[in-house]
Structures are given as structure tokens and as C-alpha cells.
Coordinates of C-alpha atoms in Angstrom, one line a residue:
X187 CA 0.0 0.0 0.0
X188 CA 1.5 3.3 -1.1
X189 CA 1.0 6.3 1.2
X190 CA 1.3 9.2 -1.2
X191 CA 1.2 12.6 0.5
X192 CA 0.4 15.9 -1.2
X193 CA 2.1 18.8 0.6
X194 CA -0.3 21.3 -1.0
X195 CA -2.8 22.8 1.5
X196 CA -6.3 23.2 0.0
X197 CA -8.8 25.8 1.0
X198 CA -11.8 23.4 1.4
X199 CA -14.4 26.1 1.4
X200 CA -13.0 27.5 -1.8
X201 CA -12.6 24.2 -3.7
X202 CA -16.2 23.2 -2.8
X203 CA -17.8 26.5 -3.8
X204 CA -19.1 27.3 -7.3
X205 CA -21.0 30.2 -8.8
X206 CA -24.3 28.3 -8.5
X207 CA -23.8 26.1 -5.4
X208 CA -22.7 27.0 -1.8
X209 CA -24.0 24.0 0.0
X210 CA -23.7 20.2 0.4
X211 CA -26.5 17.6 0.6
X212 CA -27.6 15.1 3.1
X213 CA -29.3 11.9 1.7
X214 CA -32.7 13.3 2.8
X215 CA -32.1 16.3 0.4
X216 CA -31.5 18.8 3.2
X217 CA -28.9 21.4 2.4
X218 CA -25.8 21.8 4.7
X219 CA -23.5 24.8 4.6
X220 CA -20.0 24.2 3.3
X221 CA -18.7 26.0 6.4
X222 CA -19.9 23.1 8.5
X223 CA -16.7 21.3 7.4
X224 CA -14.5 23.8 9.3
X225 CA -12.1 22.2 11.7
X226 CA -12.9 18.7 10.5
X227 CA -10.8 16.0 8.8
X228 CA -12.5 15.3 5.5
X229 CA -12.7 12.3 3.2
X230 CA -13.6 13.1 -0.5
X231 CA -15.2 9.8 -1.6
X232 CA -15.2 9.4 -5.4
X233 CA -17.6 6.6 -6.3
X234 CA -20.5 5.5 -8.5
X235 CA -23.5 3.1 -8.3
X236 CA -22.5 1.3 -11.5
X237 CA -19.0 0.4 -10.1
X238 CA -18.9 -3.0 -8.5
X239 CA -15.8 -2.3 -6.3
X240 CA -17.5 0.9 -5.1
X241 CA -20.6 -1.0 -4.1
X242 CA -18.5 -3.4 -2.1
X243 CA -16.4 -0.6 -0.5
X244 CA -19.2 1.8 0.5
X245 CA -20.6 -0.4 3.3
X246 CA -17.0 -0.7 4.7
X247 CA -16.6 3.0 4.7
X248 CA -20.0 3.5 6.2
X249 CA -19.2 1.3 9.1
X250 CA -16.0 3.3 9.8
X251 CA -17.8 6.6 9.4
X252 CA -20.6 5.6 11.8
X253 CA -17.9 4.6 14.4
X254 CA -16.0 7.9 14.0
X255 CA -18.7 10.5 13.4
X256 CA -19.9 10.8 17.1
X257 CA -16.5 12.4 17.8
X258 CA -17.6 15.3 15.5
X259 CA -14.2 15.8 13.8
X260 CA -14.6 13.7 10.7
X261 CA -16.8 14.0 7.7
X262 CA -17.0 12.4 4.3
X263 CA -18.1 14.1 1.1
X264 CA -19.4 11.9 -1.8
X265 CA -18.3 13.0 -5.3
X266 CA -20.5 11.1 -7.7
X267 CA -19.3 9.6 -11.0
X268 CA -22.9 8.5 -11.9
X269 CA -24.3 9.4 -15.2
X270 CA -27.8 10.5 -14.2
X271 CA -29.4 12.1 -11.1
X272 CA -31.7 9.2 -10.4
X273 CA -28.8 6.8 -10.1
X274 CA -27.0 9.3 -7.9
X275 CA -30.0 9.7 -5.5
X276 CA -30.6 5.9 -5.2
X277 CA -26.9 5.3 -4.4
X278 CA -26.5 8.3 -2.1
X279 CA -29.6 7.2 -0.1
X280 CA -27.5 4.4 1.4
X281 CA -24.8 6.8 2.5
X282 CA -24.7 8.5 6.0
X283 CA -22.5 11.4 4.9
X284 CA -22.7 14.5 2.7
X285 CA -22.5 14.9 -1.0
X286 CA -21.7 17.4 -3.7
X287 CA -25.1 18.1 -5.5
X288 CA -25.3 16.1 -8.6
X289 CA -26.1 19.3 -10.6
X290 CA -22.8 20.8 -9.6
X291 CA -20.9 19.2 -12.4
X292 CA -18.2 21.9 -12.3
X293 CA -17.2 21.2 -8.7
X294 CA -17.3 17.4 -9.2
X295 CA -15.0 17.7 -12.3
X296 CA -12.6 20.0 -10.6
X297 CA -12.3 17.7 -7.6
X298 CA -11.6 14.8 -9.9
X299 CA -8.7 16.7 -11.4
X300 CA -7.5 18.1 -8.1
X301 CA -7.2 14.7 -6.4
X302 CA -5.9 12.8 -9.4
X303 CA -8.9 10.4 -9.8
X304 CA -8.0 7.8 -12.4
X305 CA -10.1 5.1 -11.0
X306 CA -12.9 4.5 -8.4
X307 CA -13.5 3.9 -5.5
X308 CA -11.0 6.7 -4.6
X309 CA -10.8 8.3 -1.2
X310 CA -8.7 11.4 -0.6
X311 CA -8.3 12.2 3.1
X312 CA -7.6 15.8 4.3
X313 CA -6.3 17.2 7.6
X314 CA -8.5 19.9 9.2
X315 CA -5.9 22.4 7.9
X316 CA -6.7 21.3 4.3
X317 CA -3.5 19.4 3.9
X318 CA -3.8 16.1 2.0
X319 CA -3.1 13.3 4.4
X320 CA -3.3 10.6 1.7
X321 CA -5.0 9.8 -1.6
X322 CA -4.8 6.1 -0.7
X323 CA -7.7 6.2 1.7
X324 CA -9.4 3.2 0.2
X325 CA -6.5 1.0 1.1
X326 CA -6.1 2.4 4.6
X327 CA -9.8 1.9 5.4
X328 CA -9.8 -1.6 4.0
X329 CA -6.7 -2.5 5.9
X330 CA -7.2 -0.8 9.2
X331 CA -10.8 0.5 9.4
X332 CA -11.5 3.0 12.2
X333 CA -8.3 2.0 13.9
X334 CA -6.5 3.8 11.1
X335 CA -7.8 7.2 12.3
X336 CA -6.5 9.9 11.8
X337 CA -5.1 8.0 8.8
X338 CA -1.7 9.7 8.8
X339 CA 1.5 7.9 7.7
X340 CA 2.6 8.0 11.3
X341 CA -0.6 6.2 12.4
X342 CA -0.3 3.6 9.6
X343 CA 3.3 2.9 10.6
X344 CA 2.3 2.6 14.2
X345 CA -0.3 0.0 13.2
X346 CA 2.2 -1.9 11.1
X347 CA 4.6 -1.9 14.0
X348 CA 1.8 -3.3 16.2
X349 CA 1.1 -6.0 13.6
X350 CA 4.8 -7.0 13.5
X351 CA 4.8 -7.1 17.3
X352 CA 1.6 -9.2 17.3
X353 CA 3.2 -11.7 14.9
X354 CA 6.3 -12.0 17.1
X355 CA 4.1 -12.8 20.1
X356 CA 1.3 -14.6 18.2
X357 CA -1.0 -17.0 20.1
X358 CA -4.3 -18.6 19.3
X359 CA -5.9 -16.0 21.6
X360 CA -4.3 -13.0 19.8
X361 CA -5.6 -14.4 16.5
X362 CA -9.2 -15.3 17.5
X363 CA -10.2 -13.3 20.6
X364 CA -11.8 -9.9 20.0
X365 CA -12.9 -7.2 22.5
X366 CA -16.5 -8.5 22.5
X367 CA -15.9 -12.3 22.0
X368 CA -13.6 -15.0 23.4
X369 CA -15.4 -18.0 21.8
X370 CA -16.0 -19.7 18.5
X371 CA -19.3 -21.4 17.6
X372 CA -20.1 -25.0 16.8
X373 CA -22.5 -26.1 14.0
X374 CA -25.4 -26.3 16.5
X375 CA -24.8 -22.7 17.7
X376 CA -23.0 -23.5 21.0
X377 CA -20.2 -21.1 22.2
X378 CA -16.9 -22.9 22.6
X379 CA -14.3 -21.0 24.6
X380 CA -11.1 -20.4 22.6
X381 CA -9.2 -21.6 25.7
X382 CA -10.4 -25.1 24.8
X383 CA -8.5 -25.0 21.5
X384 CA -5.2 -24.0 23.1
X385 CA -2.5 -26.7 22.8
X386 CA -4.1 -28.2 19.7
X387 CA -3.1 -28.0 16.0
X388 CA -5.7 -25.6 14.6
X389 CA -6.6 -25.0 10.9
X390 CA -8.0 -21.6 10.1
X391 CA -10.2 -22.3 7.0
X392 CA -10.8 -19.3 4.8
X393 CA -13.6 -20.1 2.5
X394 CA -16.3 -18.5 0.3
X395 CA -19.0 -21.2 -0.1
X396 CA -20.0 -19.6 -3.4
X397 CA -16.7 -20.5 -5.0
X398 CA -16.7 -23.9 -6.7
X399 CA -13.1 -24.6 -5.7
X400 CA -14.0 -24.0 -2.0
X401 CA -17.0 -26.3 -2.2
X402 CA -14.9 -29.1 -3.7
X403 CA -12.2 -28.6 -1.1
X404 CA -14.6 -28.6 1.7
X405 CA -15.7 -32.1 0.9
X406 CA -12.1 -33.2 0.8
X407 CA -11.3 -31.5 4.1
X408 CA -14.4 -33.1 5.7
X409 CA -13.0 -36.5 4.9
X410 CA -9.5 -35.7 6.2
X411 CA -10.9 -34.1 9.3
X412 CA -13.1 -37.2 10.0
X413 CA -10.2 -39.6 9.6
X414 CA -7.9 -37.5 11.9
X415 CA -10.6 -37.3 14.6
X416 CA -11.2 -41.1 14.3
X417 CA -7.4 -41.6 14.9
X418 CA -7.6 -39.4 18.0
X419 CA -5.4 -36.6 16.6
X420 CA -5.4 -33.4 18.6
X421 CA -6.6 -31.1 15.8
X422 CA -9.5 -28.7 15.2
X423 CA -10.6 -26.5 12.3
X424 CA -12.1 -23.0 12.6
X425 CA -14.1 -21.8 9.6
X426 CA -13.4 -18.2 8.6
X427 CA -16.6 -17.3 6.7
X428 CA -16.1 -14.8 3.8
X429 CA -19.6 -14.9 2.2
X430 CA -22.0 -12.0 2.0
X431 CA -25.2 -14.1 1.9
X432 CA -26.2 -14.8 5.5
X433 CA -29.0 -17.3 4.9
X434 CA -26.9 -19.6 2.6
X435 CA -24.0 -19.3 5.0
X436 CA -26.1 -20.3 8.0
X437 CA -27.2 -23.5 6.2
X438 CA -23.5 -24.2 5.3
X439 CA -22.4 -23.8 8.9
X440 CA -25.0 -26.3 10.0
X441 CA -23.5 -29.0 7.8
X442 CA -19.9 -28.5 8.9
X443 CA -18.3 -30.8 11.5
X444 CA -15.9 -28.2 12.8
X445 CA -16.1 -24.8 14.5
X446 CA -16.5 -21.3 13.1
X447 CA -16.2 -17.6 13.8
X448 CA -19.6 -15.9 13.9
X449 CA -20.9 -14.6 10.5
X450 CA -19.7 -11.1 9.7
X451 CA -17.4 -11.1 12.7
X452 CA -14.8 -8.3 12.3
X453 CA -12.0 -10.7 13.1
X454 CA -12.5 -12.3 9.7
X455 CA -11.3 -9.1 7.9
X456 CA -8.4 -8.7 10.3
X457 CA -7.3 -12.3 9.7
X458 CA -7.5 -11.8 5.9
X459 CA -5.1 -8.9 6.3
X460 CA -2.9 -10.5 8.9
X461 CA -2.2 -13.6 6.8
X462 CA -2.1 -11.6 3.6
X463 CA -4.8 -13.9 2.0
X464 CA -4.3 -14.2 -1.7
X465 CA -6.2 -17.3 -2.8
X466 CA -9.2 -19.5 -1.9
X467 CA -9.5 -22.0 -0.4
X468 CA -6.8 -21.3 2.2
X469 CA -6.2 -23.5 5.3
X470 CA -3.7 -21.8 7.6
X471 CA -2.2 -24.2 10.2
X472 CA -1.5 -22.9 13.7
X473 CA 0.7 -25.2 15.8
X474 CA 0.1 -26.3 19.4
X475 CA 2.3 -23.4 20.5
X476 CA 0.0 -20.8 18.8
X477 CA 2.6 -20.0 16.0
X478 CA 1.9 -20.3 12.3
X479 CA 3.0 -23.7 11.2
X480 CA 2.1 -23.3 7.5
X481 CA 0.4 -20.5 5.5
X482 CA -1.8 -22.8 3.4
X483 CA -2.0 -26.6 3.3
X484 CA -5.0 -26.8 1.0
X485 CA -2.9 -28.0 -2.0
X486 CA -1.1 -30.5 0.2
X487 CA -4.4 -31.9 1.4
X488 CA -5.7 -32.1 -2.2
X489 CA -2.6 -34.0 -3.3
X490 CA -1.9 -36.1 -0.2
X491 CA -5.0 -36.2 2.0
X492 CA -4.5 -37.4 5.5
X493 CA -0.8 -38.1 4.7
X494 CA -0.1 -34.3 4.8
X495 CA -0.7 -34.3 8.6
X496 CA 0.8 -33.0 10.9
X497 CA 1.8 -30.3 8.4
X498 CA 5.2 -29.7 9.9
X499 CA 8.3 -28.6 7.8
X500 CA 9.7 -32.2 8.2
X501 CA 6.5 -33.6 6.8
X502 CA 6.6 -31.3 3.7
X503 CA 10.2 -32.3 3.0
X504 CA 9.0 -35.9 3.1
X505 CA 6.1 -35.1 0.8
X506 CA 8.4 -33.3 -1.7
X507 CA 10.6 -36.3 -1.9
X508 CA 7.6 -38.5 -2.5
X509 CA 6.4 -36.2 -5.2
X510 CA 9.8 -36.1 -6.9
X511 CA 10.0 -39.9 -6.8
X512 CA 6.5 -40.1 -8.2
X513 CA 7.3 -37.7 -11.0
X514 CA 10.4 -39.6 -11.9
X515 CA 8.3 -42.7 -12.4
X516 CA 5.4 -40.9 -14.1
X517 CA 3.9 -42.7 -17.1
X518 CA 1.1 -41.7 -19.5
X519 CA -1.0 -44.3 -17.9
X520 CA -0.5 -42.9 -14.4
X521 CA -1.5 -39.5 -15.8
X522 CA -4.5 -40.4 -17.9
X523 CA -5.9 -43.6 -16.3
X524 CA -8.0 -43.4 -13.2
X525 CA -10.0 -46.4 -11.9
X526 CA -11.9 -47.8 -14.7
X527 CA -11.4 -44.7 -16.9
X528 CA -8.7 -45.8 -19.3
X529 CA -9.7 -44.2 -22.5
X530 CA -10.1 -40.9 -24.4
X531 CA -12.6 -40.2 -27.1
X532 CA -12.7 -39.1 -30.8
X533 CA -15.3 -36.7 -32.2
X534 CA -18.4 -38.8 -32.4
X535 CA -17.7 -40.6 -29.1
X536 CA -15.5 -43.5 -30.2
X537 CA -13.3 -44.7 -27.3
X538 CA -9.6 -44.8 -27.8
X539 CA -7.5 -46.7 -25.2
X540 CA -4.9 -44.6 -23.4
X541 CA -2.4 -47.4 -24.2
X542 CA -2.6 -46.4 -27.9
X543 CA -1.0 -43.0 -27.0
X544 CA 2.0 -44.4 -25.2
X545 CA 5.3 -43.5 -26.8
X546 CA 3.9 -40.3 -28.2
X547 CA 4.3 -36.6 -27.2
X548 CA 0.8 -35.9 -25.7
X549 CA -0.4 -32.3 -25.2
X550 CA -3.1 -31.9 -22.5
X551 CA -5.2 -28.9 -23.7
X552 CA -7.1 -27.2 -20.9
X553 CA -9.6 -25.0 -22.6
X554 CA -13.3 -23.9 -22.9
X555 CA -15.6 -22.6 -25.6
X556 CA -16.7 -19.6 -23.5
X557 CA -13.1 -18.4 -23.1
X558 CA -12.0 -15.8 -25.7
X559 CA -8.3 -16.4 -25.3
X560 CA -9.0 -20.1 -25.8
X561 CA -10.9 -19.5 -29.0
X562 CA -8.1 -17.1 -30.2
X563 CA -5.4 -19.7 -29.5
X564 CA -7.2 -22.7 -31.0
X565 CA -6.4 -21.9 -34.7
X566 CA -2.7 -21.5 -33.8
X567 CA -2.7 -24.9 -32.1
X568 CA -4.6 -26.6 -34.9
X569 CA -2.1 -25.1 -37.5
X570 CA 0.9 -26.4 -35.4
X571 CA -0.8 -29.8 -34.9
X572 CA -1.3 -30.3 -38.6
X573 CA 2.2 -29.3 -39.5
X574 CA 3.8 -31.6 -36.8
X575 CA 1.5 -34.5 -37.9
X576 CA 2.5 -33.9 -41.5
X577 CA 6.2 -34.4 -40.6
X578 CA 5.5 -37.6 -38.6
X579 CA 1.9 -38.4 -37.8
X580 CA 2.6 -41.0 -35.1
X581 CA 4.7 -38.8 -32.8
X582 CA 2.1 -36.3 -31.5
X583 CA -1.4 -36.3 -30.0
X584 CA -3.6 -33.7 -28.3
X585 CA -6.2 -34.4 -25.6
X586 CA -8.8 -31.7 -24.9
X587 CA -9.8 -31.2 -21.2
X588 CA -12.9 -29.0 -21.1
X589 CA -13.9 -26.3 -18.6
X590 CA -17.2 -25.8 -20.4
X591 CA -20.4 -25.8 -18.4
X592 CA -22.6 -28.0 -20.5
X593 CA -22.5 -30.8 -23.0
X594 CA -23.7 -28.7 -25.9
X595 CA -20.9 -26.2 -25.5
X596 CA -18.3 -29.0 -25.2
X597 CA -19.7 -30.7 -28.3
X598 CA -19.7 -27.5 -30.3
X599 CA -16.1 -26.6 -29.4
X600 CA -14.7 -30.1 -29.7
X601 CA -16.3 -30.5 -33.1
X602 CA -13.8 -28.0 -34.5
X603 CA -10.8 -29.9 -33.1
X604 CA -8.9 -32.6 -35.0
X605 CA -7.7 -34.5 -31.9
X606 CA -9.0 -36.4 -28.9
X607 CA -10.7 -35.4 -25.6
X608 CA -11.7 -36.6 -22.2
X609 CA -15.5 -37.0 -22.1
X610 CA -17.4 -34.0 -20.8
X611 CA -17.7 -34.1 -17.0
X612 CA -15.0 -36.8 -16.7
X613 CA -13.6 -36.8 -13.2
X614 CA -10.1 -37.0 -14.5
X615 CA -10.2 -33.4 -15.6
X616 CA -10.4 -32.1 -12.0
X617 CA -7.6 -34.5 -11.0
X618 CA -5.4 -33.3 -13.8
X619 CA -6.2 -29.6 -13.1
X620 CA -5.0 -30.1 -9.6
X621 CA -2.0 -32.1 -10.6
X622 CA -0.8 -29.5 -13.1
X623 CA -2.0 -26.5 -11.0
X624 CA -4.2 -25.1 -13.7
X625 CA -5.3 -21.6 -12.6
X626 CA -5.9 -20.1 -16.0
X627 CA -6.9 -21.3 -19.5
X628 CA -5.9 -22.0 -22.2
X629 CA -3.1 -24.1 -20.8
X630 CA -1.1 -26.7 -22.7
X631 CA 0.9 -29.3 -20.8
X632 CA 3.4 -31.4 -22.8
X633 CA 3.9 -35.1 -21.8
X634 CA 6.9 -36.6 -23.5
X635 CA 7.2 -40.1 -25.1
X636 CA 8.5 -41.5 -21.8
X637 CA 5.4 -40.3 -19.9
X638 CA 7.3 -37.6 -18.0
X639 CA 6.2 -34.0 -18.0
X640 CA 8.2 -32.0 -20.5
X641 CA 6.7 -28.5 -19.9
X642 CA 3.6 -26.8 -18.6
X643 CA 4.4 -23.8 -20.9
X644 CA 3.7 -25.4 -24.3
X645 CA 0.9 -22.9 -24.9
X646 CA 3.5 -20.0 -24.8
X647 CA 5.9 -22.0 -27.0
X648 CA 3.3 -22.7 -29.6
X649 CA 2.4 -19.0 -29.6
X650 CA 6.0 -18.0 -30.0
X651 CA 7.4 -20.7 -32.3
X652 CA 4.4 -22.6 -33.8
X653 CA 5.2 -26.1 -35.0
X654 CA 8.9 -25.4 -34.6
X655 CA 8.6 -25.7 -30.8
X656 CA 8.0 -29.5 -31.1
X657 CA 8.9 -31.6 -29.1
X658 CA 8.9 -28.7 -26.6
X659 CA 12.1 -29.8 -24.8
X660 CA 14.7 -27.4 -23.3
X661 CA 17.1 -28.6 -25.9
X662 CA 14.7 -27.7 -28.8
X663 CA 14.0 -24.3 -27.3
X664 CA 17.7 -23.5 -27.0
X665 CA 18.1 -24.5 -30.7
X666 CA 15.4 -22.1 -31.7
X667 CA 16.8 -19.3 -29.6
X668 CA 20.2 -19.8 -31.2
X669 CA 18.6 -19.4 -34.6
X670 CA 16.8 -16.3 -33.5
X671 CA 20.1 -14.9 -32.4
X672 CA 21.5 -15.5 -35.9
X673 CA 18.4 -13.8 -37.4
X674 CA 19.2 -10.6 -35.5
X675 CA 22.9 -10.6 -36.5
X676 CA 23.6 -7.4 -38.4
X677 CA 20.6 -5.5 -37.0
X678 CA 21.5 -2.3 -35.3
X679 CA 21.5 -2.4 -31.5
X680 CA 19.7 1.0 -31.3
X681 CA 17.4 2.9 -33.7
X682 CA 15.5 6.2 -33.6
X683 CA 11.8 6.6 -34.5
X684 CA 10.5 9.8 -35.8
X685 CA 7.5 10.1 -33.4
X686 CA 9.4 8.8 -30.3
X687 CA 11.8 11.0 -28.3
X688 CA 14.1 8.2 -27.0
X689 CA 16.3 5.7 -28.7
X690 CA 14.9 2.2 -29.1
X691 CA 17.0 -0.8 -28.0
X692 CA 16.9 -4.2 -29.7
X693 CA 15.4 -6.4 -27.0
X694 CA 14.1 -9.9 -26.5
X695 CA 10.3 -9.6 -25.8
X696 CA 8.2 -12.8 -25.6
X697 CA 4.9 -11.1 -26.7
X698 CA 4.1 -7.5 -27.3
X699 CA 2.1 -5.1 -29.5
X700 CA 3.8 -2.9 -32.0
X701 CA 3.2 0.8 -31.4
X702 CA 3.4 1.4 -35.2
X703 CA 1.2 -1.2 -36.8
X704 CA -0.7 -2.3 -33.6
X705 CA -0.1 -6.0 -34.3
X706 CA 1.3 -8.7 -32.1
X707 CA 4.9 -9.4 -32.1
X708 CA 7.3 -12.0 -30.7
X709 CA 10.9 -12.5 -29.7
X710 CA 12.6 -9.3 -31.0
X711 CA 11.5 -5.8 -30.5
X712 CA 13.0 -2.3 -30.7
X713 CA 12.0 -1.3 -27.2
X714 CA 11.9 1.8 -25.0
X715 CA 11.6 0.6 -21.4
X716 CA 10.9 4.1 -20.0
X717 CA 7.8 4.5 -22.2
X718 CA 6.9 0.8 -22.7
X719 CA 7.1 1.5 -26.4
X720 CA 7.7 -1.4 -28.9
X721 CA 8.4 -1.6 -32.6
X722 CA 8.5 -4.7 -34.8
X723 CA 11.9 -5.1 -36.4
X724 CA 10.2 -5.0 -39.8
X725 CA 8.5 -1.6 -38.8
X726 CA 11.8 -0.3 -37.6
X727 CA 14.0 -1.7 -40.4
X728 CA 11.7 -2.2 -43.3
X729 CA 11.8 -6.0 -44.0
X730 CA 12.7 -8.0 -41.0
X731 CA 10.6 -9.7 -38.3
X732 CA 7.1 -11.1 -38.4
X733 CA 3.6 -10.1 -37.2
X734 CA 0.4 -11.8 -36.1
X735 CA -3.0 -10.4 -35.5
X736 CA -5.1 -11.0 -32.4
X737 CA -8.9 -11.1 -32.2
X738 CA -10.8 -9.0 -29.6
X739 CA -11.6 -10.8 -26.4
X740 CA -14.3 -10.3 -23.8
X741 CA -14.5 -11.6 -20.2
X742 CA -16.9 -14.3 -19.1
X743 CA -18.9 -14.2 -15.8
X744 CA -17.0 -15.9 -13.0
X745 CA -13.7 -15.6 -14.8
X746 CA -11.4 -12.6 -15.6
X747 CA -9.8 -12.6 -19.1
X748 CA -6.8 -10.3 -19.4
X749 CA -6.4 -10.8 -23.2
X750 CA -4.1 -13.8 -22.9
X751 CA -5.5 -15.9 -20.1
X752 CA -8.8 -16.4 -18.4
X753 CA -8.3 -17.0 -14.6
X754 CA -10.9 -18.0 -12.0
X755 CA -12.3 -14.9 -10.3

């Protein structure tokens, strides 16, 4: 979190006054004089009803405001980015603070410029003197809430120091006890004193039940928890609920065999910050001494189940050795065969035994019809596939593993592919997604003729080198890079470009867009790091390099597509 400070002192009365307006509004439409802000710290809150992140942040800010406002020295002023007055009124009706009148477009626009608003939600916090304390108020409020008041860099540093001290002296009580609560709750609603958990291994389970990955992991964790309890192990799990829907969450809690923090308990947000939560599901392990034993064992439980217990460093060294030994003996059969599922399918549904693929390079293609980057990549993969097969048809095969949501979408997408697939809904897909840690699609994993994993980056290699990347080994890529070095021999190390002020340096760039022709480029670019400016060699030199076009891509609900990869939201 940056704490950017503006040394300029603003005359608040002046920046809020316009020729037509000399007042602020309450959400009941009552007018309040601008001079009511004298002597107060002020937060200028730039937000809009159409903005999802704003909708999520506004209740957080309202809670902080309601806690601080009785002191009488803090006020928030809403600066709307809505496009019509009706939307403004509906959104403002949920806010307990003041607002710039929607009709006062001049003041709203000038405040946008004055406080460098490039995105919303944005919260600029001012001292009572008019000095800008920070323009990173959103981060401070999210991280520290009302405890961050008066939101100065000194206060933020003080809180950071307190956090470091708390980590040095961490205990189960320091993590889970709050001023108003020294208990957790069982599935039947009973209050269990936190003192009863001391001396146990405790898993803090951060989960949003609406996430499919969390729902799947919960079932796995229930099984592991049951087995550990049956063995008499001294372990407990405390659920850290992250959902907004109270009713569905209550039903979920009733089905859990372990304990939980109360719904919407403030400690949940503090623990998210404390453990720097970055993914779901997360299962933090607290040792019997109250210290953090491991920041997230979810993946270890997925891979090893009960064998991951007791989650100590020594156990993870042992698991790493097991994983390395398993990888060293990996075969195509161990990858693609599970239980009675020992086949893949052709278009039309004909079953092909996995044994017929042994001895080949097999590409596992994780993809989906709804995913724009997947659709953009598919023609490149098909082209490379046909070229490789034309050279030696028996050395390569591709197996499609679908993330589509229904059979019709799978059938439509698979119909355009010249290779094989796992059947739609096949349980092996989830197993392989976990094995190869697939967090974004398209992803292309290369399995060599021996059955060992060659690379998980085959998608990038196809994008860069096409069919020439085959068989995707390190040796082959080194050969290609050596050839590319030869191609660039004789090219000038630096060039100038008539519309760019700096010299451009010949640089290796995996993928970029040329600022002259706006097309995708690979490998070599004339590049300005300071301005992030790229030129294809052929645009800079006239007849060298190569270009590829890229189709427009749109995100899909539940996933975020950045143009190259769709990742789970």
C-alpha cells in the first residue's frame, strides 16, 4: 500500500464552492452549509452506483464513518461519477455522509482533477488544515478500518509496528479473541471458549462457499478431518466465513463438522489482512504453540489427503521427496488412467484406449468454448498440430480437457478440433487440473514419449514458435533461440523513430504489441523501457521480423480474461 502525500494545502471552502452552489446535501435532500466542514478531517469519496468495487467498499466506509462520526471531527463528502441524477439519488440514499449536489458538475469535475482520480473507488483524506493526508484512503480503510484514524502515515506505521509485534508474540488468543468475543461457535450454535483450543493444532479455514473450488475442497477437508478425529489426533478446524449471503452461509455452517467464527465477525477481515490472504481456499495451520506452522496446506491436502498431517516442515520435506520420486516414475497411464477410466474419445464418441497413445508426445489442452483467449489460441494450435503431424503423424497427439459448463458447449467446441478429448464431465479433468495446478486457461501441458512432463508452458511455446517448438524440450527451445540470435545478427542495437523521443534498443520480448502497426509481435522488438514502447523489427528496419493479428476478447462471468489468459475470479 503506497501512502502518497500531497504537501499542498487546499482551502476546502474554496474548492467546494461554485457560482451556483454554496452547500452540500444530506441523503434526505436537506442542504448543509459548506462552512460546517471547518475544523474537521474530510474524506472526499469518489464513487458511482455502476461500479462493483465501489458497491463493495461503500458499506465498509459507512461502518468506519458511523464509528468515527460521534466524535464530530470527521466528515465524508461523496463526489459522484454516476451518469444520471436518479442513479445518484438511489446510491446516495445508502450513505450516511454528505455529497456534492449532482447538478454541480463543475465542482465534481474540478475535484476529480485536483485529487488525481484515475479510478474508483477513490478516497482522498484531508487534515483539518486542508493538507492532503493521503489519496490512498481506500487501502487504509480496507486494511485498518476505524483503527487507522487519523489516517496519517505515522498512524499507519504505528499499526504496522503493532502487527509485527503481534506476529512475534502470536498466540491462538491473539488471533481469534476480540474485545467482544472470546469464543467460537459449533454447528449447533454453542459457544466454545477459545481456551479449549489452546494446545491443539488448529486449521483456520478461509472459505467462500459460493466458490466452486472452495465447495470441492470442503468435501475433501471433511473427509480428512473425520479420519484425523477417528485416529484421535489433537486437531481442530475453525471456519473463517467470507460470504455475504447470510442465509446460505447459515445453512452451510449447520453442515460443517468443525467450529466457526460468527458470521460477519470483524475478526474475519483482520485475519485476511494478517495472513495476507491471496487465494481461496486457504487453510492456515496454527501449531500447538500458537505459532503459524504453514500459511496454506489446501494444496497438500488435495494432493496427499491425511498423509499431509501434521503439516510440519519435516512432513513437507518428506512429501516433496515422495512427489519427486512419483514424478520420476510418471507414465502416461499414471496421468490419464484413473480407476476404470482408461480411454479418451474421438469426435463422435469412439473410445480410444490410453495405451494407444504411449510412446507419443501428448499435449493436454485445458480450454473452454466460452473463453475468448482459448478461441483465439485454438487456430494456432490446430495449425501447429497439422504441421507436426505432416512431418511424422505418429509422434504427437492432443487431448482436450474441457472447462465448459454444459455438454452442448463441449460438443460445439470439440467439433472443431482434429484431436482427442476426455468426455465432458470426466472426473479425471479435475484430478489433472490439480496435478498441473491449472489456474488459467488456455493451458497446454506437454507429456513426453517416456510419460514424463516436459513442460507446462507449451501454450506459450506454440504462440512464439508454432510447430517449430515441437517436441517442446529445453534442448529444442535452445536451438530455436540460437537461430533467432542468428536472425538478429547485423541488426543495429539501437534505432530512432520519428515520433518517439528516445532511442529504441533491440530487446528480447516474448509477446508485445507494436506501437506502429498495432499488431502482435514476438521474440525481437525495438523497445523503450521508459515509455513501454515497442516496434516490430520490420516496422523499424523495413523488411525484418514477423507479425500476427489477435482477435478482440471479452471476459466471461465468474472468470477474468486479461487478453491472454482467463483466470478464475
